[in-house]
mmCIF file of C-alpha atoms in Angstrom:
data_model
loop_
_atom_site.group_PDB
_atom_site.id
_atom_site.type_symbol
_atom_site.label_atom_id
_atom_site.label_comp_id
_atom_site.label_asym_id
_atom_site.label_seq_id
_atom_site.Cartn_x
_atom_site.Cartn_y
_atom_site.Cartn_z
ATOM 1 C CA UNK A 434 0.000 0.000 0.000
ATOM 2 C CA UNK A 435 1.247 3.483 -0.820
ATOM 3 C CA UNK A 436 1.305 6.393 1.618
ATOM 4 C CA UNK A 437 -1.693 8.752 1.428
ATOM 5 C CA UNK A 438 -2.157 12.347 2.551
ATOM 6 C CA UNK A 439 -5.477 13.530 3.991
ATOM 7 C CA UNK A 440 -7.225 16.673 5.161
ATOM 8 C CA UNK A 441 -9.311 15.522 8.137
ATOM 9 C CA UNK A 442 -11.875 17.280 10.324
ATOM 10 C CA UNK A 443 -12.833 15.932 13.756
ATOM 11 C CA UNK A 444 -15.921 17.380 15.475
ATOM 12 C CA UNK A 445 -16.743 17.666 19.159
ATOM 13 C CA UNK A 446 -20.139 16.415 20.300
ATOM 14 C CA UNK A 447 -22.767 18.984 19.366
ATOM 15 C CA UNK A 448 -20.541 20.787 16.866
ATOM 16 C CA UNK A 449 -22.818 19.858 13.986
ATOM 17 C CA UNK A 450 -26.563 19.675 14.767
ATOM 18 C CA UNK A 451 -27.898 16.312 13.636
ATOM 19 C CA UNK A 452 -30.567 17.868 11.409
ATOM 20 C CA UNK A 453 -27.988 19.898 9.504
ATOM 21 C CA UNK A 454 -25.655 16.930 9.225
ATOM 22 C CA UNK A 455 -28.447 14.770 7.782
ATOM 23 C CA UNK A 456 -29.408 17.521 5.330
ATOM 24 C CA UNK A 457 -25.792 17.829 4.203
ATOM 25 C CA UNK A 458 -25.415 14.057 3.744
ATOM 26 C CA UNK A 459 -28.672 13.820 1.768
ATOM 27 C CA UNK A 460 -27.657 16.704 -0.504
ATOM 28 C CA UNK A 461 -24.215 15.170 -0.990
ATOM 29 C CA UNK A 462 -25.629 11.756 -1.913
ATOM 30 C CA UNK A 463 -27.948 13.364 -4.465
ATOM 31 C CA UNK A 464 -25.113 15.436 -5.985
ATOM 32 C CA UNK A 465 -22.812 12.421 -6.310
ATOM 33 C CA UNK A 466 -25.625 10.460 -7.969
ATOM 34 C CA UNK A 467 -26.097 13.202 -10.561
ATOM 35 C CA UNK A 468 -22.348 13.803 -10.999
ATOM 36 C CA UNK A 469 -20.572 10.463 -11.408
ATOM 37 C CA UNK A 470 -16.785 10.298 -11.687
ATOM 38 C CA UNK A 471 -14.592 11.427 -13.264
ATOM 39 C CA UNK A 472 -15.229 15.016 -12.166
ATOM 40 C CA UNK A 473 -14.253 18.047 -14.187
ATOM 41 C CA UNK A 474 -12.553 21.071 -12.638
ATOM 42 C CA UNK A 475 -15.919 22.871 -12.711
ATOM 43 C CA UNK A 476 -17.632 19.988 -10.897
ATOM 44 C CA UNK A 477 -14.898 19.878 -8.233
ATOM 45 C CA UNK A 478 -15.277 23.636 -7.721
ATOM 46 C CA UNK A 479 -19.057 23.274 -7.372
ATOM 47 C CA UNK A 480 -18.607 20.386 -4.947
ATOM 48 C CA UNK A 481 -16.248 22.316 -2.682
ATOM 49 C CA UNK A 482 -18.491 25.377 -2.654
ATOM 50 C CA UNK A 483 -21.707 23.457 -1.971
ATOM 51 C CA UNK A 484 -20.343 20.881 0.459
ATOM 52 C CA UNK A 485 -16.847 21.476 1.849
ATOM 53 C CA UNK A 486 -17.145 25.230 2.313
ATOM 54 C CA UNK A 487 -20.737 25.099 3.608
ATOM 55 C CA UNK A 488 -19.805 22.380 6.094
ATOM 56 C CA UNK A 489 -16.860 24.387 7.398
ATOM 57 C CA UNK A 490 -18.954 27.558 7.730
ATOM 58 C CA UNK A 491 -21.421 25.641 9.893
ATOM 59 C CA UNK A 492 -18.588 24.422 12.109
ATOM 60 C CA UNK A 493 -17.076 27.889 12.442
ATOM 61 C CA UNK A 494 -20.428 29.155 13.727
ATOM 62 C CA UNK A 495 -19.415 27.555 17.034
ATOM 63 C CA UNK A 496 -22.296 25.214 17.914
ATOM 64 C CA UNK A 497 -22.051 22.853 20.879
ATOM 65 C CA UNK A 498 -20.063 23.072 24.097
ATOM 66 C CA UNK A 499 -16.866 24.315 22.398
ATOM 67 C CA UNK A 500 -14.665 22.746 25.071
ATOM 68 C CA UNK A 501 -11.572 23.491 23.027
ATOM 69 C CA UNK A 502 -11.877 27.177 23.888
ATOM 70 C CA UNK A 503 -10.287 26.099 27.170
ATOM 71 C CA UNK A 504 -6.496 26.332 26.764
ATOM 72 C CA UNK A 505 -5.798 23.301 28.947
ATOM 73 C CA UNK A 506 -8.011 21.122 26.727
ATOM 74 C CA UNK A 507 -6.592 22.497 23.463
ATOM 75 C CA UNK A 508 -3.151 21.553 24.737
ATOM 76 C CA UNK A 509 -4.350 17.988 25.326
ATOM 77 C CA UNK A 510 -5.410 17.744 21.659
ATOM 78 C CA UNK A 511 -2.090 19.198 20.551
ATOM 79 C CA UNK A 512 -0.201 16.682 22.680
ATOM 80 C CA UNK A 513 -2.281 13.821 21.229
ATOM 81 C CA UNK A 514 -1.532 14.961 17.666
ATOM 82 C CA UNK A 515 2.190 15.273 18.333
ATOM 83 C CA UNK A 516 2.488 12.041 20.308
ATOM 84 C CA UNK A 517 1.983 9.827 17.257
ATOM 85 C CA UNK A 518 3.787 12.112 14.789
ATOM 86 C CA UNK A 519 6.678 10.196 13.283
ATOM 87 C CA UNK A 520 5.380 6.908 14.740
ATOM 88 C CA UNK A 521 1.997 6.302 13.101
ATOM 89 C CA UNK A 522 1.772 9.266 10.696
ATOM 90 C CA UNK A 523 3.514 12.429 9.510
ATOM 91 C CA UNK A 524 1.787 15.538 10.852
ATOM 92 C CA UNK A 525 1.702 18.304 8.255
ATOM 93 C CA UNK A 526 -0.538 21.092 9.605
ATOM 94 C CA UNK A 527 -3.314 21.427 12.185
ATOM 95 C CA UNK A 528 -5.729 23.936 13.710
ATOM 96 C CA UNK A 529 -7.561 23.309 16.979
ATOM 97 C CA UNK A 530 -10.789 25.284 16.790
ATOM 98 C CA UNK A 531 -13.344 25.679 19.627
ATOM 99 C CA UNK A 532 -15.548 22.788 18.470
ATOM 100 C CA UNK A 533 -13.500 20.966 15.814
ATOM 101 C CA UNK A 534 -9.968 20.082 14.724
ATOM 102 C CA UNK A 535 -8.440 20.245 11.246
ATOM 103 C CA UNK A 536 -5.473 18.003 10.436
ATOM 104 C CA UNK A 537 -3.296 17.590 7.341
ATOM 105 C CA UNK A 538 -1.458 14.293 7.690
ATOM 106 C CA UNK A 539 0.307 11.592 5.682
ATOM 107 C CA UNK A 540 -0.238 7.945 6.591
ATOM 108 C CA UNK A 541 2.073 5.072 5.692
ATOM 109 C CA UNK A 542 0.492 2.315 3.676
ATOM 110 C CA UNK A 543 0.014 0.013 6.665
ATOM 111 C CA UNK A 544 -1.915 2.612 8.731
ATOM 112 C CA UNK A 545 -5.595 3.181 7.973
ATOM 113 C CA UNK A 546 -7.170 6.598 8.427
ATOM 114 C CA UNK A 547 -9.796 5.089 10.731
ATOM 115 C CA UNK A 548 -7.090 3.674 13.023
ATOM 116 C CA UNK A 549 -5.218 6.976 13.133
ATOM 117 C CA UNK A 550 -8.412 8.811 14.134
ATOM 118 C CA UNK A 551 -9.101 6.225 16.845
ATOM 119 C CA UNK A 552 -5.661 6.873 18.317
ATOM 120 C CA UNK A 553 -6.101 10.651 18.351
ATOM 121 C CA UNK A 554 -9.717 10.721 19.537
ATOM 122 C CA UNK A 555 -9.228 7.955 22.088
ATOM 123 C CA UNK A 556 -6.119 9.493 23.629
ATOM 124 C CA UNK A 557 -7.797 12.873 23.950
ATOM 125 C CA UNK A 558 -11.057 11.475 25.367
ATOM 126 C CA UNK A 559 -9.271 9.445 28.037
ATOM 127 C CA UNK A 560 -7.285 12.426 29.311
ATOM 128 C CA UNK A 561 -10.156 14.904 29.110
ATOM 129 C CA UNK A 562 -12.563 12.670 31.012
ATOM 130 C CA UNK A 563 -9.983 12.447 33.791
ATOM 131 C CA UNK A 564 -9.552 16.234 33.803
ATOM 132 C CA UNK A 565 -13.293 16.885 33.871
ATOM 133 C CA UNK A 566 -14.050 13.921 36.183
ATOM 134 C CA UNK A 567 -16.866 13.056 33.829
ATOM 135 C CA UNK A 568 -17.879 10.255 31.482
ATOM 136 C CA UNK A 569 -19.601 12.565 28.982
ATOM 137 C CA UNK A 570 -19.448 12.038 25.217
ATOM 138 C CA UNK A 571 -16.536 14.069 23.828
ATOM 139 C CA UNK A 572 -16.576 13.538 20.054
ATOM 140 C CA UNK A 573 -19.301 13.485 17.453
ATOM 141 C CA UNK A 574 -19.164 10.103 15.738
ATOM 142 C CA UNK A 575 -17.173 9.805 12.548
ATOM 143 C CA UNK A 576 -15.073 12.395 10.770
ATOM 144 C CA UNK A 577 -14.853 14.019 7.356
ATOM 145 C CA UNK A 578 -11.835 13.604 5.118
ATOM 146 C CA UNK A 579 -10.477 14.602 1.755
ATOM 147 C CA UNK A 580 -7.660 12.653 0.124
ATOM 148 C CA UNK A 581 -5.033 15.039 -1.219
ATOM 149 C CA UNK A 582 -4.723 14.571 -4.986
ATOM 150 C CA UNK A 583 -1.698 16.678 -5.860
ATOM 151 C CA UNK A 584 0.657 19.505 -4.935
ATOM 152 C CA UNK A 585 -1.840 22.302 -5.574
ATOM 153 C CA UNK A 586 -4.479 20.454 -3.565
ATOM 154 C CA UNK A 587 -2.006 20.139 -0.682
ATOM 155 C CA UNK A 588 -1.206 23.850 -0.739
ATOM 156 C CA UNK A 589 -4.904 24.745 -0.856
ATOM 157 C CA UNK A 590 -5.729 22.730 2.266
ATOM 158 C CA UNK A 591 -2.556 23.761 4.079
ATOM 159 C CA UNK A 592 -3.561 27.395 3.527
ATOM 160 C CA UNK A 593 -7.131 26.688 4.613
ATOM 161 C CA UNK A 594 -5.923 25.246 7.929
ATOM 162 C CA UNK A 595 -3.529 28.135 8.494
ATOM 163 C CA UNK A 596 -6.179 30.807 7.896
ATOM 164 C CA UNK A 597 -9.133 29.109 9.627
ATOM 165 C CA UNK A 598 -8.627 30.850 13.017
ATOM 166 C CA UNK A 599 -8.470 34.220 11.230
ATOM 167 C CA UNK A 600 -11.616 33.548 9.185
ATOM 168 C CA UNK A 601 -13.432 32.503 12.374
ATOM 169 C CA UNK A 602 -12.392 35.781 14.056
ATOM 170 C CA UNK A 603 -10.330 33.999 16.712
ATOM 171 C CA UNK A 604 -7.122 35.889 15.865
ATOM 172 C CA UNK A 605 -5.951 38.753 13.685
ATOM 173 C CA UNK A 606 -3.090 36.663 12.279
ATOM 174 C CA UNK A 607 -2.557 32.917 12.040
ATOM 175 C CA UNK A 608 0.661 33.101 14.056
ATOM 176 C CA UNK A 609 -1.229 34.807 16.893
ATOM 177 C CA UNK A 610 -3.531 31.831 17.420
ATOM 178 C CA UNK A 611 -1.768 29.588 19.916
ATOM 179 C CA UNK A 612 -3.401 26.265 19.030
ATOM 180 C CA UNK A 613 -2.392 25.769 15.421
ATOM 181 C CA UNK A 614 0.671 24.757 13.448
ATOM 182 C CA UNK A 615 1.270 28.366 12.335
ATOM 183 C CA UNK A 616 2.234 29.179 15.925
ATOM 184 C CA UNK A 617 3.856 25.818 16.717
ATOM 185 C CA UNK A 618 7.417 25.799 18.003
ATOM 186 C CA UNK A 619 8.073 22.236 16.824
ATOM 187 C CA UNK A 620 9.369 21.340 13.387
ATOM 188 C CA UNK A 621 6.502 19.944 11.327
ATOM 189 C CA UNK A 622 6.817 17.378 8.577
ATOM 190 C CA UNK A 623 7.326 18.755 5.055
ATOM 191 C CA UNK A 624 4.873 18.029 2.237
ATOM 192 C CA UNK A 625 5.111 14.406 1.100
ATOM 193 C CA UNK A 626 7.528 13.969 -1.797
ATOM 194 C CA UNK A 627 6.287 13.271 -5.288
ATOM 195 C CA UNK A 628 3.067 15.287 -5.184
ATOM 196 C CA UNK A 629 2.202 16.386 -8.706
ATOM 197 C CA UNK A 630 -0.420 18.856 -9.946
ATOM 198 C CA UNK A 631 -3.961 17.619 -9.313
ATOM 199 C CA UNK A 632 -4.954 15.545 -12.361
ATOM 200 C CA UNK A 633 -7.940 16.560 -14.467
ATOM 201 C CA UNK A 634 -10.884 14.301 -13.676
ATOM 202 C CA UNK A 635 -9.801 13.602 -10.091
ATOM 203 C CA UNK A 636 -12.876 12.820 -7.968
ATOM 204 C CA UNK A 637 -14.199 15.318 -5.446
ATOM 205 C CA UNK A 638 -13.520 13.721 -2.081
ATOM 206 C CA UNK A 639 -15.928 13.845 0.807
ATOM 207 C CA UNK A 640 -15.090 16.439 3.467
#
Protein backbone atom coordinates (compact mmCIF):
# COMPACT_ATOMS: atom_id res chain seq x y z
CA UNK A 1 0.00 0.00 0.00
CA UNK A 2 1.25 3.48 -0.82
CA UNK A 3 1.31 6.39 1.62
CA UNK A 4 -1.69 8.75 1.43
CA UNK A 5 -2.16 12.35 2.55
CA UNK A 6 -5.48 13.53 3.99
CA UNK A 7 -7.23 16.67 5.16
CA UNK A 8 -9.31 15.52 8.14
CA UNK A 9 -11.88 17.28 10.32
CA UNK A 10 -12.83 15.93 13.76
CA UNK A 11 -15.92 17.38 15.47
CA UNK A 12 -16.74 17.67 19.16
CA UNK A 13 -20.14 16.41 20.30
CA UNK A 14 -22.77 18.98 19.37
CA UNK A 15 -20.54 20.79 16.87
CA UNK A 16 -22.82 19.86 13.99
CA UNK A 17 -26.56 19.68 14.77
CA UNK A 18 -27.90 16.31 13.64
CA UNK A 19 -30.57 17.87 11.41
CA UNK A 20 -27.99 19.90 9.50
CA UNK A 21 -25.65 16.93 9.22
CA UNK A 22 -28.45 14.77 7.78
CA UNK A 23 -29.41 17.52 5.33
CA UNK A 24 -25.79 17.83 4.20
CA UNK A 25 -25.41 14.06 3.74
CA UNK A 26 -28.67 13.82 1.77
CA UNK A 27 -27.66 16.70 -0.50
CA UNK A 28 -24.22 15.17 -0.99
CA UNK A 29 -25.63 11.76 -1.91
CA UNK A 30 -27.95 13.36 -4.46
CA UNK A 31 -25.11 15.44 -5.98
CA UNK A 32 -22.81 12.42 -6.31
CA UNK A 33 -25.63 10.46 -7.97
CA UNK A 34 -26.10 13.20 -10.56
CA UNK A 35 -22.35 13.80 -11.00
CA UNK A 36 -20.57 10.46 -11.41
CA UNK A 37 -16.78 10.30 -11.69
CA UNK A 38 -14.59 11.43 -13.26
CA UNK A 39 -15.23 15.02 -12.17
CA UNK A 40 -14.25 18.05 -14.19
CA UNK A 41 -12.55 21.07 -12.64
CA UNK A 42 -15.92 22.87 -12.71
CA UNK A 43 -17.63 19.99 -10.90
CA UNK A 44 -14.90 19.88 -8.23
CA UNK A 45 -15.28 23.64 -7.72
CA UNK A 46 -19.06 23.27 -7.37
CA UNK A 47 -18.61 20.39 -4.95
CA UNK A 48 -16.25 22.32 -2.68
CA UNK A 49 -18.49 25.38 -2.65
CA UNK A 50 -21.71 23.46 -1.97
CA UNK A 51 -20.34 20.88 0.46
CA UNK A 52 -16.85 21.48 1.85
CA UNK A 53 -17.14 25.23 2.31
CA UNK A 54 -20.74 25.10 3.61
CA UNK A 55 -19.80 22.38 6.09
CA UNK A 56 -16.86 24.39 7.40
CA UNK A 57 -18.95 27.56 7.73
CA UNK A 58 -21.42 25.64 9.89
CA UNK A 59 -18.59 24.42 12.11
CA UNK A 60 -17.08 27.89 12.44
CA UNK A 61 -20.43 29.16 13.73
CA UNK A 62 -19.42 27.55 17.03
CA UNK A 63 -22.30 25.21 17.91
CA UNK A 64 -22.05 22.85 20.88
CA UNK A 65 -20.06 23.07 24.10
CA UNK A 66 -16.87 24.32 22.40
CA UNK A 67 -14.66 22.75 25.07
CA UNK A 68 -11.57 23.49 23.03
CA UNK A 69 -11.88 27.18 23.89
CA UNK A 70 -10.29 26.10 27.17
CA UNK A 71 -6.50 26.33 26.76
CA UNK A 72 -5.80 23.30 28.95
CA UNK A 73 -8.01 21.12 26.73
CA UNK A 74 -6.59 22.50 23.46
CA UNK A 75 -3.15 21.55 24.74
CA UNK A 76 -4.35 17.99 25.33
CA UNK A 77 -5.41 17.74 21.66
CA UNK A 78 -2.09 19.20 20.55
CA UNK A 79 -0.20 16.68 22.68
CA UNK A 80 -2.28 13.82 21.23
CA UNK A 81 -1.53 14.96 17.67
CA UNK A 82 2.19 15.27 18.33
CA UNK A 83 2.49 12.04 20.31
CA UNK A 84 1.98 9.83 17.26
CA UNK A 85 3.79 12.11 14.79
CA UNK A 86 6.68 10.20 13.28
CA UNK A 87 5.38 6.91 14.74
CA UNK A 88 2.00 6.30 13.10
CA UNK A 89 1.77 9.27 10.70
CA UNK A 90 3.51 12.43 9.51
CA UNK A 91 1.79 15.54 10.85
CA UNK A 92 1.70 18.30 8.25
CA UNK A 93 -0.54 21.09 9.61
CA UNK A 94 -3.31 21.43 12.19
CA UNK A 95 -5.73 23.94 13.71
CA UNK A 96 -7.56 23.31 16.98
CA UNK A 97 -10.79 25.28 16.79
CA UNK A 98 -13.34 25.68 19.63
CA UNK A 99 -15.55 22.79 18.47
CA UNK A 100 -13.50 20.97 15.81
CA UNK A 101 -9.97 20.08 14.72
CA UNK A 102 -8.44 20.24 11.25
CA UNK A 103 -5.47 18.00 10.44
CA UNK A 104 -3.30 17.59 7.34
CA UNK A 105 -1.46 14.29 7.69
CA UNK A 106 0.31 11.59 5.68
CA UNK A 107 -0.24 7.95 6.59
CA UNK A 108 2.07 5.07 5.69
CA UNK A 109 0.49 2.32 3.68
CA UNK A 110 0.01 0.01 6.66
CA UNK A 111 -1.92 2.61 8.73
CA UNK A 112 -5.59 3.18 7.97
CA UNK A 113 -7.17 6.60 8.43
CA UNK A 114 -9.80 5.09 10.73
CA UNK A 115 -7.09 3.67 13.02
CA UNK A 116 -5.22 6.98 13.13
CA UNK A 117 -8.41 8.81 14.13
CA UNK A 118 -9.10 6.22 16.84
CA UNK A 119 -5.66 6.87 18.32
CA UNK A 120 -6.10 10.65 18.35
CA UNK A 121 -9.72 10.72 19.54
CA UNK A 122 -9.23 7.95 22.09
CA UNK A 123 -6.12 9.49 23.63
CA UNK A 124 -7.80 12.87 23.95
CA UNK A 125 -11.06 11.48 25.37
CA UNK A 126 -9.27 9.45 28.04
CA UNK A 127 -7.29 12.43 29.31
CA UNK A 128 -10.16 14.90 29.11
CA UNK A 129 -12.56 12.67 31.01
CA UNK A 130 -9.98 12.45 33.79
CA UNK A 131 -9.55 16.23 33.80
CA UNK A 132 -13.29 16.89 33.87
CA UNK A 133 -14.05 13.92 36.18
CA UNK A 134 -16.87 13.06 33.83
CA UNK A 135 -17.88 10.25 31.48
CA UNK A 136 -19.60 12.56 28.98
CA UNK A 137 -19.45 12.04 25.22
CA UNK A 138 -16.54 14.07 23.83
CA UNK A 139 -16.58 13.54 20.05
CA UNK A 140 -19.30 13.48 17.45
CA UNK A 141 -19.16 10.10 15.74
CA UNK A 142 -17.17 9.80 12.55
CA UNK A 143 -15.07 12.40 10.77
CA UNK A 144 -14.85 14.02 7.36
CA UNK A 145 -11.84 13.60 5.12
CA UNK A 146 -10.48 14.60 1.75
CA UNK A 147 -7.66 12.65 0.12
CA UNK A 148 -5.03 15.04 -1.22
CA UNK A 149 -4.72 14.57 -4.99
CA UNK A 150 -1.70 16.68 -5.86
CA UNK A 151 0.66 19.51 -4.93
CA UNK A 152 -1.84 22.30 -5.57
CA UNK A 153 -4.48 20.45 -3.56
CA UNK A 154 -2.01 20.14 -0.68
CA UNK A 155 -1.21 23.85 -0.74
CA UNK A 156 -4.90 24.75 -0.86
CA UNK A 157 -5.73 22.73 2.27
CA UNK A 158 -2.56 23.76 4.08
CA UNK A 159 -3.56 27.40 3.53
CA UNK A 160 -7.13 26.69 4.61
CA UNK A 161 -5.92 25.25 7.93
CA UNK A 162 -3.53 28.13 8.49
CA UNK A 163 -6.18 30.81 7.90
CA UNK A 164 -9.13 29.11 9.63
CA UNK A 165 -8.63 30.85 13.02
CA UNK A 166 -8.47 34.22 11.23
CA UNK A 167 -11.62 33.55 9.19
CA UNK A 168 -13.43 32.50 12.37
CA UNK A 169 -12.39 35.78 14.06
CA UNK A 170 -10.33 34.00 16.71
CA UNK A 171 -7.12 35.89 15.86
CA UNK A 172 -5.95 38.75 13.68
CA UNK A 173 -3.09 36.66 12.28
CA UNK A 174 -2.56 32.92 12.04
CA UNK A 175 0.66 33.10 14.06
CA UNK A 176 -1.23 34.81 16.89
CA UNK A 177 -3.53 31.83 17.42
CA UNK A 178 -1.77 29.59 19.92
CA UNK A 179 -3.40 26.27 19.03
CA UNK A 180 -2.39 25.77 15.42
CA UNK A 181 0.67 24.76 13.45
CA UNK A 182 1.27 28.37 12.34
CA UNK A 183 2.23 29.18 15.92
CA UNK A 184 3.86 25.82 16.72
CA UNK A 185 7.42 25.80 18.00
CA UNK A 186 8.07 22.24 16.82
CA UNK A 187 9.37 21.34 13.39
CA UNK A 188 6.50 19.94 11.33
CA UNK A 189 6.82 17.38 8.58
CA UNK A 190 7.33 18.76 5.05
CA UNK A 191 4.87 18.03 2.24
CA UNK A 192 5.11 14.41 1.10
CA UNK A 193 7.53 13.97 -1.80
CA UNK A 194 6.29 13.27 -5.29
CA UNK A 195 3.07 15.29 -5.18
CA UNK A 196 2.20 16.39 -8.71
CA UNK A 197 -0.42 18.86 -9.95
CA UNK A 198 -3.96 17.62 -9.31
CA UNK A 199 -4.95 15.55 -12.36
CA UNK A 200 -7.94 16.56 -14.47
CA UNK A 201 -10.88 14.30 -13.68
CA UNK A 202 -9.80 13.60 -10.09
CA UNK A 203 -12.88 12.82 -7.97
CA UNK A 204 -14.20 15.32 -5.45
CA UNK A 205 -13.52 13.72 -2.08
CA UNK A 206 -15.93 13.84 0.81
CA UNK A 207 -15.09 16.44 3.47
